[in-house]
Coordinates of N, CA, C and O in Angstrom, one line a residue:
X184 N 127.2 77.9 -7.4 CA 126.7 77.3 -8.7 C 127.8 77.3 -9.7 O 128.4 78.4 -9.9
X185 N 128.1 76.2 -10.3 CA 129.1 76.1 -11.3 C 128.4 76.2 -12.7 O 127.5 75.5 -13.0
X186 N 128.9 77.1 -13.5 CA 128.4 77.3 -14.9 C 129.2 76.5 -15.8 O 130.4 76.3 -15.7
X187 N 128.6 76.0 -16.9 CA 129.4 75.2 -17.9 C 130.3 76.2 -18.7 O 130.0 77.3 -18.8
X188 N 131.4 75.7 -19.2 CA 132.2 76.5 -20.0 C 131.5 77.0 -21.3 O 130.6 76.3 -21.8
X189 N 131.8 78.1 -21.8 CA 131.3 78.6 -23.0 C 131.7 77.7 -24.2 O 132.8 77.3 -24.2
X190 N 130.8 77.3 -25.1 CA 131.1 76.3 -26.1 C 132.3 76.6 -26.9 O 133.1 75.7 -27.2
X191 N 132.5 77.8 -27.4 CA 133.6 78.1 -28.3 C 134.9 78.6 -27.5 O 135.8 78.9 -28.1
X192 N 134.8 78.6 -26.2 CA 135.9 79.2 -25.5 C 136.8 78.1 -24.9 O 138.0 78.4 -24.5
X193 N 136.4 76.9 -24.8 CA 137.2 75.9 -24.2 C 136.9 74.6 -24.9 O 135.7 74.2 -25.1
X194 N 137.9 73.9 -25.3 CA 137.7 72.6 -26.0 C 138.8 71.6 -25.6 O 139.9 72.0 -25.4
X195 N 138.4 70.4 -25.5 CA 139.4 69.3 -25.3 C 140.1 69.2 -26.6 O 139.4 69.0 -27.7
X196 N 141.4 69.1 -26.7 CA 142.1 69.1 -27.9 C 142.0 67.8 -28.7 O 142.2 67.7 -29.8
X197 N 141.7 66.7 -28.0 CA 141.5 65.4 -28.7 C 140.2 65.3 -29.3 O 139.9 64.4 -30.1
X198 N 139.2 66.2 -29.1 CA 137.9 66.1 -29.6 C 137.8 66.9 -30.9 O 138.6 67.8 -31.2
X199 N 136.7 66.6 -31.7 CA 136.4 67.4 -32.8 C 136.0 68.8 -32.4 O 135.4 69.0 -31.3
X200 N 136.4 69.8 -33.1 CA 136.1 71.2 -32.8 C 134.6 71.4 -33.0 O 134.0 70.9 -33.9
X201 N 134.0 72.3 -32.2 CA 132.5 72.6 -32.4 C 132.4 73.3 -33.7 O 133.3 74.0 -34.1
X202 N 131.2 73.2 -34.3 CA 131.0 74.0 -35.5 C 131.0 75.5 -35.3 O 130.6 75.9 -34.2
X203 N 131.4 76.3 -36.3 CA 131.3 77.7 -36.1 C 129.9 78.1 -35.9 O 129.0 77.5 -36.5
X204 N 129.6 79.1 -35.1 CA 128.3 79.6 -34.9 C 128.2 80.6 -33.8 O 129.3 80.9 -33.2
X205 N 127.1 81.1 -33.5 CA 127.0 82.1 -32.4 C 127.3 81.5 -31.1 O 127.1 80.3 -30.8
X206 N 128.0 82.3 -30.2 CA 128.3 81.8 -28.9 C 127.1 81.8 -28.0 O 126.4 82.8 -28.0
X207 N 126.8 80.7 -27.4 CA 125.6 80.6 -26.6 C 125.9 80.3 -25.2 O 127.0 79.7 -24.9
X208 N 125.1 80.6 -24.3 CA 125.3 80.2 -22.9 C 125.8 81.3 -22.1 O 126.4 82.3 -22.6
X209 N 125.7 81.2 -20.8 CA 126.2 82.3 -19.9 C 127.7 82.3 -19.8 O 128.4 81.3 -20.1
X210 N 128.2 83.5 -19.6 CA 129.6 83.7 -19.5 C 130.0 83.2 -18.1 O 129.4 83.6 -17.1
X211 N 131.0 82.3 -18.0 CA 131.4 81.8 -16.7 C 132.1 83.0 -15.9 O 132.6 83.9 -16.5
X212 N 132.0 82.9 -14.6 CA 132.6 84.0 -13.8 C 134.1 84.0 -14.0 O 134.7 83.0 -14.2
X213 N 134.7 85.2 -13.9 CA 136.1 85.4 -14.0 C 136.8 84.8 -12.7 O 136.3 84.9 -11.6
X214 N 137.9 84.2 -13.0 CA 138.7 83.7 -11.8 C 139.4 84.8 -11.1 O 139.4 86.0 -11.6
X215 N 140.0 84.6 -10.0 CA 140.7 85.6 -9.3 C 141.9 86.1 -10.2 O 142.2 85.5 -11.1
X216 N 142.5 87.2 -9.8 CA 143.6 87.8 -10.6 C 144.8 86.9 -10.5 O 145.7 87.2 -11.3
X217 N 144.8 85.9 -9.7 CA 146.0 85.0 -9.6 C 146.1 84.2 -10.8 O 145.2 83.6 -11.3
X218 N 147.3 84.1 -11.4 CA 147.5 83.3 -12.6 C 148.1 82.0 -12.3 O 149.0 81.9 -11.4
X219 N 147.8 80.9 -13.0 CA 148.4 79.6 -12.7 C 149.9 79.7 -13.2 O 150.3 80.5 -14.0
X220 N 150.6 78.7 -12.6 CA 152.0 78.7 -13.0 C 152.2 78.3 -14.4 O 151.4 77.6 -15.0
X221 N 153.3 78.9 -15.0 CA 153.6 78.6 -16.4 C 154.4 77.4 -16.5 O 155.1 77.0 -15.6
X222 N 154.3 76.7 -17.7 CA 155.1 75.6 -18.0 C 156.4 76.2 -18.6 O 156.4 77.3 -19.0
X223 N 157.4 75.4 -18.7 CA 158.6 75.9 -19.4 C 158.3 76.3 -20.8 O 157.3 75.8 -21.4
X224 N 159.0 77.3 -21.3 CA 158.7 77.9 -22.7 C 158.8 76.8 -23.7 O 159.7 76.0 -23.7
X225 N 157.8 76.7 -24.6 CA 157.8 75.7 -25.7 C 157.7 76.5 -27.0 O 156.9 77.5 -27.1
X226 N 158.4 76.2 -28.0 CA 158.3 76.8 -29.2 C 157.2 76.1 -30.0 O 157.2 74.9 -30.2
X227 N 156.2 76.9 -30.5 CA 155.1 76.3 -31.3 C 155.6 75.8 -32.6 O 156.4 76.4 -33.3
X228 N 155.2 74.5 -32.9 CA 155.7 73.9 -34.2 C 154.9 74.4 -35.4 O 154.2 73.7 -36.0
X229 N 155.0 75.7 -35.7 CA 154.3 76.3 -36.8 C 154.6 75.8 -38.2 O 153.9 76.0 -39.1
X230 N 155.8 75.1 -38.3 CA 156.2 74.6 -39.6 C 155.7 73.2 -39.7 O 156.1 72.5 -40.7
X231 N 154.8 72.7 -38.9 CA 154.3 71.3 -38.9 C 153.6 71.1 -40.2 O 152.8 71.9 -40.6
X232 N 153.8 69.9 -40.8 CA 153.2 69.6 -42.1 C 151.7 69.5 -42.0 O 151.0 69.9 -43.0
X233 N 151.2 68.9 -40.9 CA 149.7 68.8 -40.8 C 149.1 70.2 -40.7 O 148.0 70.4 -41.3
X234 N 149.7 71.1 -40.0 CA 149.1 72.5 -39.9 C 149.2 73.1 -41.3 O 148.2 73.8 -41.7
X235 N 150.3 73.0 -42.0 CA 150.4 73.5 -43.3 C 149.4 72.9 -44.3 O 148.8 73.7 -45.1
X236 N 149.1 71.6 -44.1 CA 148.1 71.0 -45.0 C 146.7 71.5 -44.7 O 145.9 71.7 -45.6
X237 N 146.4 71.9 -43.5 CA 145.1 72.5 -43.1 C 145.0 73.8 -43.7 O 143.9 74.2 -44.2
X238 N 146.0 74.6 -43.8 CA 145.9 76.0 -44.2 C 146.2 76.2 -45.7 O 145.6 77.2 -46.3
X239 N 147.0 75.4 -46.3 CA 147.4 75.7 -47.7 C 146.3 75.7 -48.7 O 146.4 76.5 -49.7
X240 N 145.2 74.9 -48.6 CA 144.2 75.0 -49.6 C 143.5 76.3 -49.7 O 143.0 76.7 -50.7
X241 N 143.5 77.1 -48.6 CA 143.0 78.4 -48.5 C 144.0 79.5 -48.8 O 143.8 80.7 -48.5
X242 N 145.2 79.1 -49.1 CA 146.4 80.0 -49.3 C 146.7 80.8 -48.1 O 146.8 82.0 -48.1
X243 N 146.7 80.1 -47.0 CA 147.0 80.7 -45.7 C 148.3 80.2 -45.1 O 148.8 79.1 -45.5
X244 N 149.0 80.9 -44.3 CA 150.2 80.5 -43.7 C 150.2 80.9 -42.2 O 149.4 81.9 -41.8
X245 N 150.9 80.3 -41.4 CA 151.0 80.6 -39.9 C 152.4 81.0 -39.6 O 153.4 80.3 -40.0
X246 N 152.5 82.1 -38.9 CA 153.8 82.6 -38.4 C 153.7 82.6 -36.9 O 152.8 83.1 -36.3
X247 N 154.7 82.0 -36.3 CA 154.8 82.0 -34.8 C 156.1 82.5 -34.3 O 157.1 82.4 -35.0
X248 N 156.1 83.1 -33.1 CA 157.3 83.6 -32.5 C 157.0 84.6 -31.5 O 156.0 84.7 -30.9
X249 N 158.0 85.4 -31.2 CA 157.9 86.4 -30.2 C 157.1 87.6 -30.6 O 156.3 87.5 -31.5
X250 N 157.4 88.8 -30.0 CA 156.6 90.0 -30.3 C 156.7 90.5 -31.7 O 156.0 91.3 -32.1
X251 N 157.7 90.0 -32.4 CA 157.9 90.4 -33.8 C 157.2 89.6 -34.8 O 157.1 89.9 -36.0
X252 N 156.6 88.4 -34.4 CA 155.9 87.6 -35.3 C 154.7 88.3 -36.0 O 153.9 89.0 -35.3
X253 N 154.6 88.3 -37.3 CA 153.6 89.0 -38.0 C 153.9 90.4 -38.3 O 153.2 91.1 -38.9
X254 N 155.0 90.9 -37.7 CA 155.5 92.3 -38.0 C 154.6 93.3 -37.4 O 153.8 93.1 -36.5
X255 N 154.8 94.5 -37.9 CA 154.0 95.7 -37.5 C 152.5 95.5 -37.7 O 151.8 96.0 -36.8
X256 N 152.1 94.9 -38.7 CA 150.7 94.7 -39.0 C 150.0 93.9 -37.9 O 148.9 94.2 -37.5
X257 N 150.7 92.8 -37.4 CA 150.1 92.0 -36.3 C 150.0 92.8 -35.0 O 149.1 92.8 -34.3
X258 N 151.1 93.6 -34.8 CA 151.1 94.5 -33.6 C 150.0 95.5 -33.6 O 149.2 95.7 -32.7
X259 N 149.7 96.1 -34.8 CA 148.6 97.0 -34.9 C 147.3 96.4 -34.7 O 146.4 96.9 -34.1
X260 N 147.1 95.2 -35.3 CA 145.8 94.5 -35.1 C 145.6 94.2 -33.6 O 144.5 94.5 -33.1
X261 N 146.5 93.6 -32.9 CA 146.3 93.3 -31.5 C 146.1 94.6 -30.7 O 145.3 94.6 -29.8
X262 N 146.9 95.6 -30.9 CA 146.7 96.8 -30.2 C 145.4 97.5 -30.5 O 144.8 98.1 -29.6
X263 N 145.0 97.5 -31.7 CA 143.7 98.1 -32.1 C 142.5 97.3 -31.4 O 141.5 97.9 -31.0
X264 N 142.7 96.0 -31.2 CA 141.6 95.2 -30.6 C 141.7 95.3 -29.0 O 140.7 95.2 -28.4
X265 N 142.9 95.3 -28.5 CA 143.0 95.2 -27.0 C 143.9 96.3 -26.4 O 144.0 96.3 -25.1
X266 N 144.4 97.2 -27.1 CA 145.3 98.2 -26.5 C 144.7 99.1 -25.5 O 145.4 99.6 -24.6
X267 N 143.4 99.4 -25.6 CA 142.8 100.3 -24.7 C 142.5 99.6 -23.3 O 142.2 100.3 -22.3
X268 N 142.7 98.3 -23.2 CA 142.5 97.6 -22.0 C 143.8 97.4 -21.2 O 144.6 96.6 -21.7
X269 N 144.0 98.1 -20.1 CA 145.3 98.1 -19.4 C 145.6 96.7 -18.9 O 146.8 96.3 -18.8
X270 N 144.6 95.8 -18.7 CA 144.9 94.5 -18.2 C 145.6 93.6 -19.2 O 146.2 92.6 -18.9
X271 N 145.5 94.0 -20.5 CA 146.1 93.2 -21.6 C 147.5 93.7 -21.9 O 148.1 93.1 -22.8
X272 N 148.1 94.7 -21.3 CA 149.4 95.2 -21.7 C 150.5 94.1 -21.6 O 151.3 94.0 -22.5
X273 N 150.5 93.3 -20.6 CA 151.6 92.3 -20.5 C 151.4 91.3 -21.6 O 152.4 90.8 -22.2
X274 N 150.2 90.9 -21.9 CA 150.0 89.9 -23.0 C 150.4 90.5 -24.4 O 150.9 89.9 -25.2
X275 N 150.0 91.8 -24.6 CA 150.4 92.5 -25.8 C 151.9 92.6 -26.0 O 152.4 92.4 -27.1
X276 N 152.6 92.9 -24.9 CA 154.0 93.1 -25.0 C 154.8 91.8 -24.7 O 156.1 91.8 -24.8
X277 N 154.2 90.7 -24.4 CA 154.8 89.5 -24.0 C 155.8 89.7 -22.9 O 157.0 89.3 -22.9
X278 N 155.3 90.3 -21.8 CA 156.1 90.6 -20.6 C 155.4 90.0 -19.4 O 154.3 89.6 -19.5
X279 N 156.0 90.2 -18.3 CA 155.4 89.7 -17.0 C 155.0 88.3 -17.1 O 155.8 87.4 -17.5
X280 N 153.8 87.9 -16.7 CA 153.4 86.5 -16.7 C 153.3 85.9 -18.1 O 153.2 84.7 -18.2
X281 N 153.4 86.8 -19.1 CA 153.4 86.3 -20.5 C 154.8 86.3 -21.2 O 154.8 86.3 -22.4
X282 N 155.8 86.4 -20.4 CA 157.2 86.5 -21.0 C 157.5 85.2 -21.8 O 158.4 85.3 -22.7
X283 N 156.9 84.1 -21.5 CA 157.2 82.9 -22.3 C 156.1 82.6 -23.4 O 156.1 81.6 -24.0
X284 N 155.2 83.6 -23.5 CA 154.1 83.4 -24.5 C 154.7 83.7 -25.9 O 155.8 84.2 -26.1
X285 N 153.9 83.3 -26.9 CA 154.3 83.5 -28.3 C 153.1 84.1 -29.1 O 152.0 84.0 -28.6
X286 N 153.4 84.7 -30.2 CA 152.3 85.1 -31.1 C 152.1 84.1 -32.1 O 153.1 83.5 -32.6
X287 N 150.9 83.9 -32.5 CA 150.5 83.0 -33.7 C 149.7 83.9 -34.6 O 148.7 84.5 -34.2
X288 N 150.2 84.0 -35.8 CA 149.6 85.0 -36.8 C 149.2 84.3 -38.1 O 150.1 83.6 -38.7
X289 N 148.0 84.4 -38.5 CA 147.5 83.8 -39.7 C 147.7 84.8 -40.8 O 147.2 86.0 -40.7
X290 N 148.4 84.4 -41.9 CA 148.7 85.3 -43.0 C 148.1 84.8 -44.3 O 148.0 83.6 -44.5
X291 N 147.9 85.7 -45.2 CA 147.6 85.3 -46.6 C 149.0 84.9 -47.1 O 149.9 85.7 -47.1
X292 N 149.1 83.7 -47.6 CA 150.4 83.2 -48.0 C 151.0 84.0 -49.3 O 152.2 83.9 -49.5
X293 N 150.1 84.6 -50.0 CA 150.6 85.3 -51.2 C 150.9 86.8 -50.9 O 152.0 87.2 -51.3
X294 N 150.0 87.5 -50.3 CA 150.3 88.9 -50.0 C 151.0 89.2 -48.7 O 151.5 90.3 -48.4
X295 N 151.0 88.2 -47.8 CA 151.6 88.2 -46.4 C 150.8 89.2 -45.5 O 151.3 89.7 -44.5
X296 N 149.5 89.6 -45.9 CA 148.7 90.4 -45.0 C 148.3 89.6 -43.8 O 148.0 88.4 -43.9
X297 N 148.2 90.3 -42.7 CA 147.8 89.6 -41.4 C 146.3 89.5 -41.4 O 145.6 90.6 -41.6
X298 N 145.7 88.3 -41.3 CA 144.3 88.1 -41.3 C 143.8 88.0 -39.8 O 142.7 88.5 -39.5
X299 N 144.5 87.3 -39.0 CA 144.1 87.1 -37.6 C 145.4 86.9 -36.8 O 146.4 86.5 -37.3
X300 N 145.3 87.2 -35.5 CA 146.5 87.0 -34.6 C 146.1 86.6 -33.2 O 144.9 87.0 -32.8
X301 N 146.9 85.9 -32.5 CA 146.6 85.5 -31.2 C 147.9 85.5 -30.4 O 149.0 85.4 -30.9
X302 N 147.8 85.7 -29.1 CA 148.9 85.5 -28.1 C 148.6 84.1 -27.5 O 147.5 83.9 -27.0
X303 N 149.6 83.3 -27.5 CA 149.4 81.9 -27.1 C 150.4 81.6 -25.9 O 151.6 81.9 -26.1
X304 N 149.9 81.0 -24.9 CA 150.8 80.7 -23.7 C 150.5 79.3 -23.2 O 149.3 78.9 -23.0
X305 N 151.5 78.5 -23.0 CA 151.4 77.1 -22.5 C 151.4 77.3 -20.9 O 152.3 77.8 -20.4
X306 N 150.4 76.7 -20.3 CA 150.3 76.8 -18.9 C 150.5 75.4 -18.3 O 150.3 74.4 -19.0
X307 N 150.8 75.3 -17.0 CA 151.0 74.1 -16.3 C 149.6 73.3 -16.4 O 148.6 73.9 -16.4
X308 N 149.7 72.0 -16.4 CA 148.5 71.2 -16.5 C 148.0 71.0 -17.9 O 146.8 70.8 -18.1
X309 N 148.9 71.0 -18.8 CA 148.5 70.7 -20.2 C 147.5 71.6 -20.8 O 146.6 71.2 -21.5
X310 N 147.6 72.9 -20.5 CA 146.7 73.9 -21.0 C 147.4 74.9 -22.0 O 148.4 75.4 -21.7
X311 N 146.7 75.1 -23.1 CA 147.2 76.1 -24.1 C 146.2 77.3 -23.9 O 145.0 77.2 -24.2
X312 N 146.7 78.3 -23.4 CA 145.9 79.5 -23.1 C 146.1 80.5 -24.2 O 147.2 80.8 -24.7
X313 N 145.0 81.1 -24.6 CA 145.0 82.2 -25.6 C 144.3 83.4 -25.0 O 143.1 83.6 -25.1
X314 N 145.1 84.3 -24.4 CA 144.6 85.4 -23.7 C 144.1 86.5 -24.7 O 143.2 87.3 -24.4
X315 N 144.7 86.6 -25.9 CA 144.3 87.6 -26.9 C 144.1 86.9 -28.2 O 144.9 86.1 -28.6
X316 N 143.0 87.2 -28.9 CA 142.7 86.5 -30.2 C 141.9 87.6 -31.0 O 140.8 88.1 -30.5
X317 N 142.4 87.9 -32.2 CA 141.7 89.0 -32.9 C 141.8 88.7 -34.4 O 142.7 88.1 -34.9
X318 N 140.7 89.0 -35.1 CA 140.7 89.0 -36.6 C 140.6 90.4 -37.1 O 139.8 91.2 -36.6
X319 N 141.3 90.7 -38.2 CA 141.3 92.0 -38.7 C 139.9 92.4 -39.2 O 139.2 91.5 -39.8
X320 N 139.4 93.6 -38.9 CA 138.0 94.0 -39.2 C 137.6 93.6 -40.7 O 136.6 93.1 -40.9
X321 N 138.5 94.0 -41.6 CA 138.1 93.8 -43.0 C 138.0 92.3 -43.4 O 137.6 92.0 -44.5
X322 N 138.5 91.4 -42.6 CA 138.5 90.0 -42.9 C 137.6 89.2 -42.0 O 137.6 87.9 -42.1
X323 N 136.8 89.8 -41.2 CA 135.9 89.1 -40.3 C 134.7 88.5 -41.1 O 134.3 89.0 -42.1
X324 N 134.2 87.4 -40.6 CA 133.1 86.8 -41.2 C 133.4 85.9 -42.4 O 132.6 85.4 -43.1
X325 N 134.7 85.7 -42.6 CA 135.2 84.9 -43.7 C 135.9 83.6 -43.3 O 136.5 82.9 -44.1
X326 N 135.8 83.3 -42.0 CA 136.3 82.0 -41.5 C 137.8 82.0 -41.1 O 138.4 81.0 -40.8
X327 N 138.4 83.2 -41.1 CA 139.9 83.3 -40.8 C 140.1 83.1 -39.3 O 141.1 82.4 -38.9
X328 N 139.2 83.6 -38.4 CA 139.3 83.3 -37.0 C 139.2 81.8 -36.7 O 139.9 81.3 -35.9
X329 N 138.3 81.2 -37.4 CA 138.1 79.7 -37.2 C 139.3 78.9 -37.7 O 139.7 78.0 -37.1
X330 N 139.9 79.4 -38.8 CA 141.1 78.7 -39.3 C 142.3 78.9 -38.3 O 143.0 77.9 -38.0
X331 N 142.4 80.1 -37.7 CA 143.5 80.2 -36.7 C 143.2 79.4 -35.5 O 144.1 78.7 -34.9
X332 N 141.9 79.3 -35.0 CA 141.5 78.5 -33.9 C 141.9 77.0 -34.2 O 142.4 76.3 -33.3
X333 N 141.5 76.5 -35.4 CA 141.8 75.1 -35.7 C 143.3 74.9 -35.8 O 143.8 73.8 -35.3
X334 N 144.1 75.8 -36.3 CA 145.5 75.7 -36.3 C 146.1 75.7 -34.9 O 147.0 74.8 -34.6
X335 N 145.6 76.5 -34.0 CA 146.0 76.5 -32.6 C 145.7 75.2 -31.9 O 146.5 74.6 -31.1
X336 N 144.5 74.6 -32.2 CA 144.1 73.3 -31.6 C 145.0 72.3 -32.1 O 145.5 71.4 -31.4
X337 N 145.4 72.3 -33.4 CA 146.3 71.3 -34.0 C 147.7 71.5 -33.3 O 148.4 70.5 -33.0
X338 N 148.2 72.7 -33.1 CA 149.4 72.9 -32.5 C 149.4 72.3 -31.0 O 150.4 71.7 -30.6
X339 N 148.3 72.6 -30.4 CA 148.2 72.0 -29.0 C 148.3 70.5 -29.0 O 148.9 69.9 -28.1
X340 N 147.6 69.9 -29.9 CA 147.7 68.4 -30.0 C 149.1 68.0 -30.3 O 149.6 67.0 -29.7
X341 N 149.8 68.7 -31.2 CA 151.2 68.3 -31.4 C 152.1 68.4 -30.2 O 153.1 67.7 -30.1
X342 N 151.8 69.4 -29.3 CA 152.6 69.6 -28.1 C 152.1 68.6 -27.0 O 152.7 68.7 -25.9
X343 N 151.1 67.9 -27.2 CA 150.6 66.9 -26.2 C 149.7 67.6 -25.2 O 149.5 67.0 -24.1
X344 N 149.2 68.8 -25.5 CA 148.3 69.5 -24.5 C 146.9 68.9 -24.5 O 146.5 68.4 -25.6
X345 N 146.2 69.1 -23.4 CA 144.9 68.5 -23.3 C 143.7 69.5 -23.5 O 142.7 69.2 -23.9
X346 N 144.0 70.8 -23.2 CA 142.9 71.8 -23.2 C 143.3 73.1 -23.9 O 144.5 73.5 -23.7
X347 N 142.4 73.7 -24.6 CA 142.7 75.0 -25.2 C 141.7 75.9 -24.6 O 140.4 75.7 -24.6
X348 N 142.2 77.0 -24.0 CA 141.3 78.0 -23.3 C 141.5 79.3 -24.0 O 142.6 79.9 -24.0
X349 N 140.4 79.9 -24.6 CA 140.4 81.2 -25.2 C 139.7 82.2 -24.2 O 138.6 81.9 -23.9
X350 N 140.4 83.2 -23.7 CA 139.8 84.1 -22.8 C 138.7 84.9 -23.4 O 138.9 85.3 -24.6
X351 N 137.7 85.1 -22.7 CA 136.6 85.9 -23.2 C 136.7 87.3 -22.8 O 137.3 87.7 -21.9

């Protein structure tokens, strides 16, 4: 039996994003531990004018790069959310199968506080994979996770990717 994808976990990048709301539907079964092949490393176009236009009305900024993107605050957020899970160590440290991954960090453009962070990896087959995605506890419920998701979808479109997959 094939289960449909979870509504907020997978989206075609050319389509409008689903409205924010509770996640409904059954969780699809996990795939085997085998990872798909990676595409060559691509640098996320975080300085893209369209992405900046999306974020600037809310005084938000996007920082992308390696393990240092977002600084110590982003590292603390991701480790607080996922550090206890040994399966996520490679994604947290951008090593092993995630050596070509990048961090995307949503910041308050005035205070430079980290609001949300994600690890982003381009996979073969026009897929933008997000194995880790977290919003800081004190900023949850304010739409910052949705803003980061929208920015990632925009980045995926700019890179010509077809699918955005957020691991559950």
